[in-house]
CSV table of C-alpha atoms and ligand atoms in Angstrom, one decimal:
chain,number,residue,atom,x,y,z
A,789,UNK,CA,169.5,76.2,140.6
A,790,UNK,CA,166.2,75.0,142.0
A,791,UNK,CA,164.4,78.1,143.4
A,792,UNK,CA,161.0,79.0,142.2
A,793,UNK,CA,162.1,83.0,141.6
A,794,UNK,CA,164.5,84.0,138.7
A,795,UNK,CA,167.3,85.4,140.1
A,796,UNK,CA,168.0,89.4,139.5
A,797,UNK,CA,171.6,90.4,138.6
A,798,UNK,CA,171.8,94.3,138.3
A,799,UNK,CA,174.8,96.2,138.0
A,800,UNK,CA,174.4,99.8,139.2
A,801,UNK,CA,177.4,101.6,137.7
A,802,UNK,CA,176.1,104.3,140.1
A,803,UNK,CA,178.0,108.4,138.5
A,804,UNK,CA,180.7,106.1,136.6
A,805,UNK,CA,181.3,106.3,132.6
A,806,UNK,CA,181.1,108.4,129.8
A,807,UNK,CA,179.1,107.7,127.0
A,808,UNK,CA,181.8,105.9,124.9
A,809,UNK,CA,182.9,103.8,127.7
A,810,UNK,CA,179.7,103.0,128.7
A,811,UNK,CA,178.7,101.4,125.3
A,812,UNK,CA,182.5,99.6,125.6
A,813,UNK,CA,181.5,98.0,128.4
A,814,UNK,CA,177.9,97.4,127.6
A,815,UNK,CA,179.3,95.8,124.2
A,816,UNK,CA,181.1,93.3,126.4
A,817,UNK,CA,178.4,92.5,128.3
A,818,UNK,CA,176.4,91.5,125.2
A,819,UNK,CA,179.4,89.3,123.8
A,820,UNK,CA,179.3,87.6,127.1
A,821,UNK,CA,176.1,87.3,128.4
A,822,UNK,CA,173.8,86.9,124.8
A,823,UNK,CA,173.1,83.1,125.6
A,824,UNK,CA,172.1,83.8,129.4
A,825,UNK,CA,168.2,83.0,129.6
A,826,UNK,CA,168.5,82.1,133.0
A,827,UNK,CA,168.8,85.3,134.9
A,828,UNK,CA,167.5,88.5,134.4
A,829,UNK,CA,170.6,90.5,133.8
A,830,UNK,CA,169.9,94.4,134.5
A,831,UNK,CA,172.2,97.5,133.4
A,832,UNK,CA,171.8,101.1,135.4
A,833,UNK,CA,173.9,103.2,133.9
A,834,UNK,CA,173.9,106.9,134.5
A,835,UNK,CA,171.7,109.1,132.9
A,836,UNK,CA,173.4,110.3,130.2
A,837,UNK,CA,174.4,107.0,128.9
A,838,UNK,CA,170.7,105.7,129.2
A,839,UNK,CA,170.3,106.5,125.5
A,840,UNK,CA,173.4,105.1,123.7
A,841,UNK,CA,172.6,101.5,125.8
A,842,UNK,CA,169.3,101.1,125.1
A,843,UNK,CA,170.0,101.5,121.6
A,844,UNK,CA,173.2,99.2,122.1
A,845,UNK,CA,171.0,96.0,124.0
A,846,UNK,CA,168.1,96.4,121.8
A,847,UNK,CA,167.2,92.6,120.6
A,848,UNK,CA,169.1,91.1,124.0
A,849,UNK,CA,168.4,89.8,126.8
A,850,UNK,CA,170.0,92.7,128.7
A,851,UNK,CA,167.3,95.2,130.4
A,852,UNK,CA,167.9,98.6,131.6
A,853,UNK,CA,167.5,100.0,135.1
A,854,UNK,CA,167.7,103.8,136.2
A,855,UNK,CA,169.5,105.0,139.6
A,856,UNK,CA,167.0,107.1,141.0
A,857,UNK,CA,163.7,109.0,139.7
A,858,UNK,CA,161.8,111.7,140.6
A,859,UNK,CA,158.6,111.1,142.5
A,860,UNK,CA,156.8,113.8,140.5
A,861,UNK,CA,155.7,113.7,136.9
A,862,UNK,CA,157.2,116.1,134.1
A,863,UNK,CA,157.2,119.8,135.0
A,864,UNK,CA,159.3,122.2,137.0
A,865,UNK,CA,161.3,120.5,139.1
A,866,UNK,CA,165.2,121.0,138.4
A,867,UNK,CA,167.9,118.9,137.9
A,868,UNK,CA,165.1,115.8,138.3
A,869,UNK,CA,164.2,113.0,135.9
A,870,UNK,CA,160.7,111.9,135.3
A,871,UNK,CA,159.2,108.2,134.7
A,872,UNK,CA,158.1,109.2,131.4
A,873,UNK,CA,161.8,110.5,130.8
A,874,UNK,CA,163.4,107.1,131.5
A,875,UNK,CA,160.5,105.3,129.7
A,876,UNK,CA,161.4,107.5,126.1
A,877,UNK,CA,164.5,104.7,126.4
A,878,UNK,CA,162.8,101.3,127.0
A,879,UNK,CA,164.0,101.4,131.1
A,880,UNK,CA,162.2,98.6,133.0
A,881,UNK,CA,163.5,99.2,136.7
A,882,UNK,CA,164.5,102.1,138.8
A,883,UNK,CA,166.4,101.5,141.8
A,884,UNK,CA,165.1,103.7,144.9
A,885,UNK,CA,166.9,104.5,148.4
A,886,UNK,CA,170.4,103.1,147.9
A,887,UNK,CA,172.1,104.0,150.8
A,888,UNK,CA,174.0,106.6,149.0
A,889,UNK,CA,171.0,108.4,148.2
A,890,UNK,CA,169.3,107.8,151.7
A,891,UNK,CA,173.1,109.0,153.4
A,892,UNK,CA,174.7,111.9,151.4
A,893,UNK,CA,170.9,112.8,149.4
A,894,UNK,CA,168.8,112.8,152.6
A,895,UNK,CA,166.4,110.7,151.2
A,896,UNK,CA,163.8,109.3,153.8
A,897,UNK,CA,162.0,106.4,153.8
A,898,UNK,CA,158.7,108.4,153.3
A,899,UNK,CA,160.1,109.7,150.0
A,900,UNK,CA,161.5,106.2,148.9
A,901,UNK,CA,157.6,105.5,149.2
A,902,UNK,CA,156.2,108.0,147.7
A,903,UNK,CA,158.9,107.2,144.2
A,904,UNK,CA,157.7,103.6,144.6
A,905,UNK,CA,154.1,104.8,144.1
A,906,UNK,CA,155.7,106.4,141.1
A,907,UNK,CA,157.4,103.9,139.6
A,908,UNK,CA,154.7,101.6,139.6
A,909,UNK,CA,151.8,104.5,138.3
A,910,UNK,CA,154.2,104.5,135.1
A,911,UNK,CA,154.7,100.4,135.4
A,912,UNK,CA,158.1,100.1,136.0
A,913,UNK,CA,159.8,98.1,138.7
A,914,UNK,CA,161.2,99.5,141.9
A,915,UNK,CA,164.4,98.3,142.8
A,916,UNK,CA,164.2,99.1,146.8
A,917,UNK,CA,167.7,99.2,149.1
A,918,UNK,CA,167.5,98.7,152.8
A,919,UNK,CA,170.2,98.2,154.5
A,920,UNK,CA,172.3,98.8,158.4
A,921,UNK,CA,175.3,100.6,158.9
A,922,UNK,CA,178.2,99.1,160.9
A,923,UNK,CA,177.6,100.8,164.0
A,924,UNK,CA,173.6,99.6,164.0
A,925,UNK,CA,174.7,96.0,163.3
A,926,UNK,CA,177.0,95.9,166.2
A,927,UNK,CA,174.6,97.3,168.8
A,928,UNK,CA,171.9,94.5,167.6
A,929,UNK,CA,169.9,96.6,165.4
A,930,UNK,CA,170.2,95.3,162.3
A,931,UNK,CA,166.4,94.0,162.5
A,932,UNK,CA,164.9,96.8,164.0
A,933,UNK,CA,166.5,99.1,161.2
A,934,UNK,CA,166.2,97.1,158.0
A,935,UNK,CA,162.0,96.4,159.4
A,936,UNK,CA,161.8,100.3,160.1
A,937,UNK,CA,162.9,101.2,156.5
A,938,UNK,CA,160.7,98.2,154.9
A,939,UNK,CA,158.0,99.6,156.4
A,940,UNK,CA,158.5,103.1,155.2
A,941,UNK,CA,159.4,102.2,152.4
A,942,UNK,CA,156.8,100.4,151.1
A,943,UNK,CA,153.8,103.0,152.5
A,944,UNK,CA,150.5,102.4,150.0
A,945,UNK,CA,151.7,99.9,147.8
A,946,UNK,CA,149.6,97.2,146.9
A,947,UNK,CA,150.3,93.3,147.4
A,948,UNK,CA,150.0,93.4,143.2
A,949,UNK,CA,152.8,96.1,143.6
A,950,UNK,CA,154.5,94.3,145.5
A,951,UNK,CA,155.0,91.4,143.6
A,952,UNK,CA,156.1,93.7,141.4
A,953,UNK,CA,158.4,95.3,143.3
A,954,UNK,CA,162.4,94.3,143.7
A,955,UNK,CA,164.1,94.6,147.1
A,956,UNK,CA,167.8,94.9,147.2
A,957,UNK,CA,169.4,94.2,150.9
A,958,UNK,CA,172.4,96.3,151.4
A,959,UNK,CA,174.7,96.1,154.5
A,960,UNK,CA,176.3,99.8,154.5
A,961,UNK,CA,179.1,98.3,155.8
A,962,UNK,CA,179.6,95.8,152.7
A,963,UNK,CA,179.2,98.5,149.8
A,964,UNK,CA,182.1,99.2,148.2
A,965,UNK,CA,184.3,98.0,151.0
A,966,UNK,CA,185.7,94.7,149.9
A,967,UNK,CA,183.7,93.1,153.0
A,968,UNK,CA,180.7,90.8,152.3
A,969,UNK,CA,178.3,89.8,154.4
A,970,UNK,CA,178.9,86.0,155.2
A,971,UNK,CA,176.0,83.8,153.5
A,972,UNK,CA,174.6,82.8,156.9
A,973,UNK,CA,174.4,86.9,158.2
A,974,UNK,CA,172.4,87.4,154.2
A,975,UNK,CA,170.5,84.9,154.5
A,976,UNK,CA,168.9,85.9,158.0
A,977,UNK,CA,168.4,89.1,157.0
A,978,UNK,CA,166.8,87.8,153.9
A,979,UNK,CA,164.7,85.1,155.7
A,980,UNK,CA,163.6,88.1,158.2
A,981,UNK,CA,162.5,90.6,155.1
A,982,UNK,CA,160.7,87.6,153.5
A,983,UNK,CA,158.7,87.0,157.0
A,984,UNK,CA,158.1,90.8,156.8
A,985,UNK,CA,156.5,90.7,153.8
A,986,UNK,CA,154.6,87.8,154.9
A,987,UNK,CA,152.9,89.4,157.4
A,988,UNK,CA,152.4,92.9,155.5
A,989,UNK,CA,151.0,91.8,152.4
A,990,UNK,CA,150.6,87.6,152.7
A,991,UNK,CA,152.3,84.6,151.9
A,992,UNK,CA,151.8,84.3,148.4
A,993,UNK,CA,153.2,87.7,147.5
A,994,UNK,CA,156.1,87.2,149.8
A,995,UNK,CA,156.9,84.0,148.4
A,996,UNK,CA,157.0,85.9,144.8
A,997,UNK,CA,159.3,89.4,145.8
A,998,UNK,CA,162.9,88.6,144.7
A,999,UNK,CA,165.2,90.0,147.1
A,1000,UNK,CA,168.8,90.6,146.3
A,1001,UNK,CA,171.8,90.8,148.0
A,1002,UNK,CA,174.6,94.0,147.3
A,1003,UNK,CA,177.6,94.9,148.8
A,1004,UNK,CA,180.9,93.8,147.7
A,1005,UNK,CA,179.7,90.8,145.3
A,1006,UNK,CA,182.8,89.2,143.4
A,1007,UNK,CA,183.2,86.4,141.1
A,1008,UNK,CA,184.2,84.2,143.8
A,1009,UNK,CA,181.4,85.1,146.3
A,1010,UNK,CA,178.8,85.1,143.7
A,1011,UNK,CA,177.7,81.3,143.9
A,1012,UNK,CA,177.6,80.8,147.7
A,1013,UNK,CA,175.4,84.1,148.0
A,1014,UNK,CA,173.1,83.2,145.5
A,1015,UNK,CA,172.9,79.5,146.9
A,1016,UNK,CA,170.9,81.4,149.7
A,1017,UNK,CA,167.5,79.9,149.8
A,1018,UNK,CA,166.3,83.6,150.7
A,1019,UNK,CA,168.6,85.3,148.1
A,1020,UNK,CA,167.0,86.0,144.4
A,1021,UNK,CA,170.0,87.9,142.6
A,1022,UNK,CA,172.6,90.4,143.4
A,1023,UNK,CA,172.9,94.5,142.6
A,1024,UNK,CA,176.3,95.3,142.4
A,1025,UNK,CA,177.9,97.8,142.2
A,1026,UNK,CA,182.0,97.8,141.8
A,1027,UNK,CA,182.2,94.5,140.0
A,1028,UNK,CA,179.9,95.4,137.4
A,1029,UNK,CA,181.7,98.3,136.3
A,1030,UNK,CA,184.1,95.3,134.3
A,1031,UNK,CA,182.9,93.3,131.7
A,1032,UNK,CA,184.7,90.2,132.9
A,1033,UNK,CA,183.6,90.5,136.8
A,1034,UNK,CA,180.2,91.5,135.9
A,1035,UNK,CA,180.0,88.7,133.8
A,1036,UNK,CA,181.3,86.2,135.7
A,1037,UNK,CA,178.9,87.4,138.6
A,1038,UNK,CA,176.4,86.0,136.5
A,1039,UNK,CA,177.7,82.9,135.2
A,1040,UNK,CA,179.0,81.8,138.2
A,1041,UNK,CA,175.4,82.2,139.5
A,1042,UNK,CA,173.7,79.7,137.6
B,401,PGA,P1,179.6,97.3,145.7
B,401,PGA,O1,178.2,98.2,145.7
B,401,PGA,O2,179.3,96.1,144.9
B,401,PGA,O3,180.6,98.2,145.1
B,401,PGA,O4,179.8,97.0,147.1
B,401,PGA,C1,177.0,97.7,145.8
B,401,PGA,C2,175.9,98.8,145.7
B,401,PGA,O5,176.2,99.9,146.2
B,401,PGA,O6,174.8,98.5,145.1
């Protein structure tokens, strides 16, 4: 494929797997996926398996994403996991403000900022979700929203954090629902987020931000989504939880 940015394949097995199935299915992906040097191919387990993969894709060319972080640094905040936790086991990327976390967490775009500044002080990669629900798309929204939650999102960072920074477009209404966005209604919203960035931190870094699609991407949708001249890779979520679907995402996109 002839695009200047790599694509991004992450699979965000979001709270799914023990440890021991985890590093079954992480074992797979190895088998499958140790000759792939064209994509970067990303694994975001849960927590608790975050030690038993990095051990298991040490040597590979598979790299390791967290869900979620905390926005502070170690210290007395419960039940929250610090940069320089996920760092202890060789995790590159942190996805921020998936809509789960945005709908049933309350997180706000403010904070989604403030854990991009974090993930960046300790440099790892943001991995940041926008996204409209159903309802906002239908009224004609879907612009207003996914530009409100850019914005917010990306408070104080510089254009050198930027291009170091993932962004993952997420139509609520295609997670987990067996509905994909069609490649033309991706691509727009793509096209519109690159023209965001544009004129937000200039043309250069805009051209350089990889922006990936999510929400219900299959095997057999795989190619045409990533054919998108605005679409840089793919975060997915049900299809990654299988060795052979995630796998063939990521075949089937080169
Ligand atoms: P899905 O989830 O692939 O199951 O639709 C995508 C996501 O939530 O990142």
């Amino acid at each position: 494929m002839n695009k200047d940015r790599k694509l991004i394949i992450a699979g965000n097995w979001k709270m799914n797997k023990t440890v021991a199935e985890a590093l079954d299915l992480v074992n797979g992906l190895k088998m499958e996926l140790a000759t792939v040097k064209e994509v970067d191919v990303v694994v975001c387990p849960p927590f608790t398996a975050l030690d038993g993969v990095s051990k298991a894709v040490i040597g590979t060319n598979i790299k390791l994403g967290a869900q979620t972080m905390s926005e502070y640094g170690f210290g007395a905040y419960t039940g929250e996991i610090a940069a320089g936790m996920l760092k202890e086991f060789s995790v590159r990327y942190v996805i921020l403000g998936h809509s789960e976390r945005r709908q049933i967490f309350g997180e706000t775009d403010a904070l989604v900022a403030k854990k991009a500044l974090a993930v960046h002080a300790a440099s790892l990669k943001p991995i940041v979700c926008v996204g409209e629900t159903l309802a906002e798309r239908e009224a004609g929204q879907t612009e207003a929203v996914v530009g409100t939650q850019l914005k917010g999102s990306l408070v104080g960072l510089t254009p050198e954090q930027m291009e170091e920074t993932i962004l993952a477009y997420e139509p609520v209404w295609a997670i987990g629902t067996g509905k994909t966005a069609t490649t033309q209604q991706a691509q727009e919203v793509h096209a519109f987020i690159r023209a965001r960035l544009a004129a937000q931190f200039g043309e250069t870094v805009a051209k350089r931000v990889r922006v990936q699609y999510g929400g219900s991407v299959k095997p057999a949708n795989a190619r045409e989504l990533m054919g998108q001249p605005d679409v840089d890779g793919a975060l997915v979520g049900g299809a990654s939880l299988e060795v052979r679907s995630f796998a063939d995402i990521v075949k089937n996109s080169i």
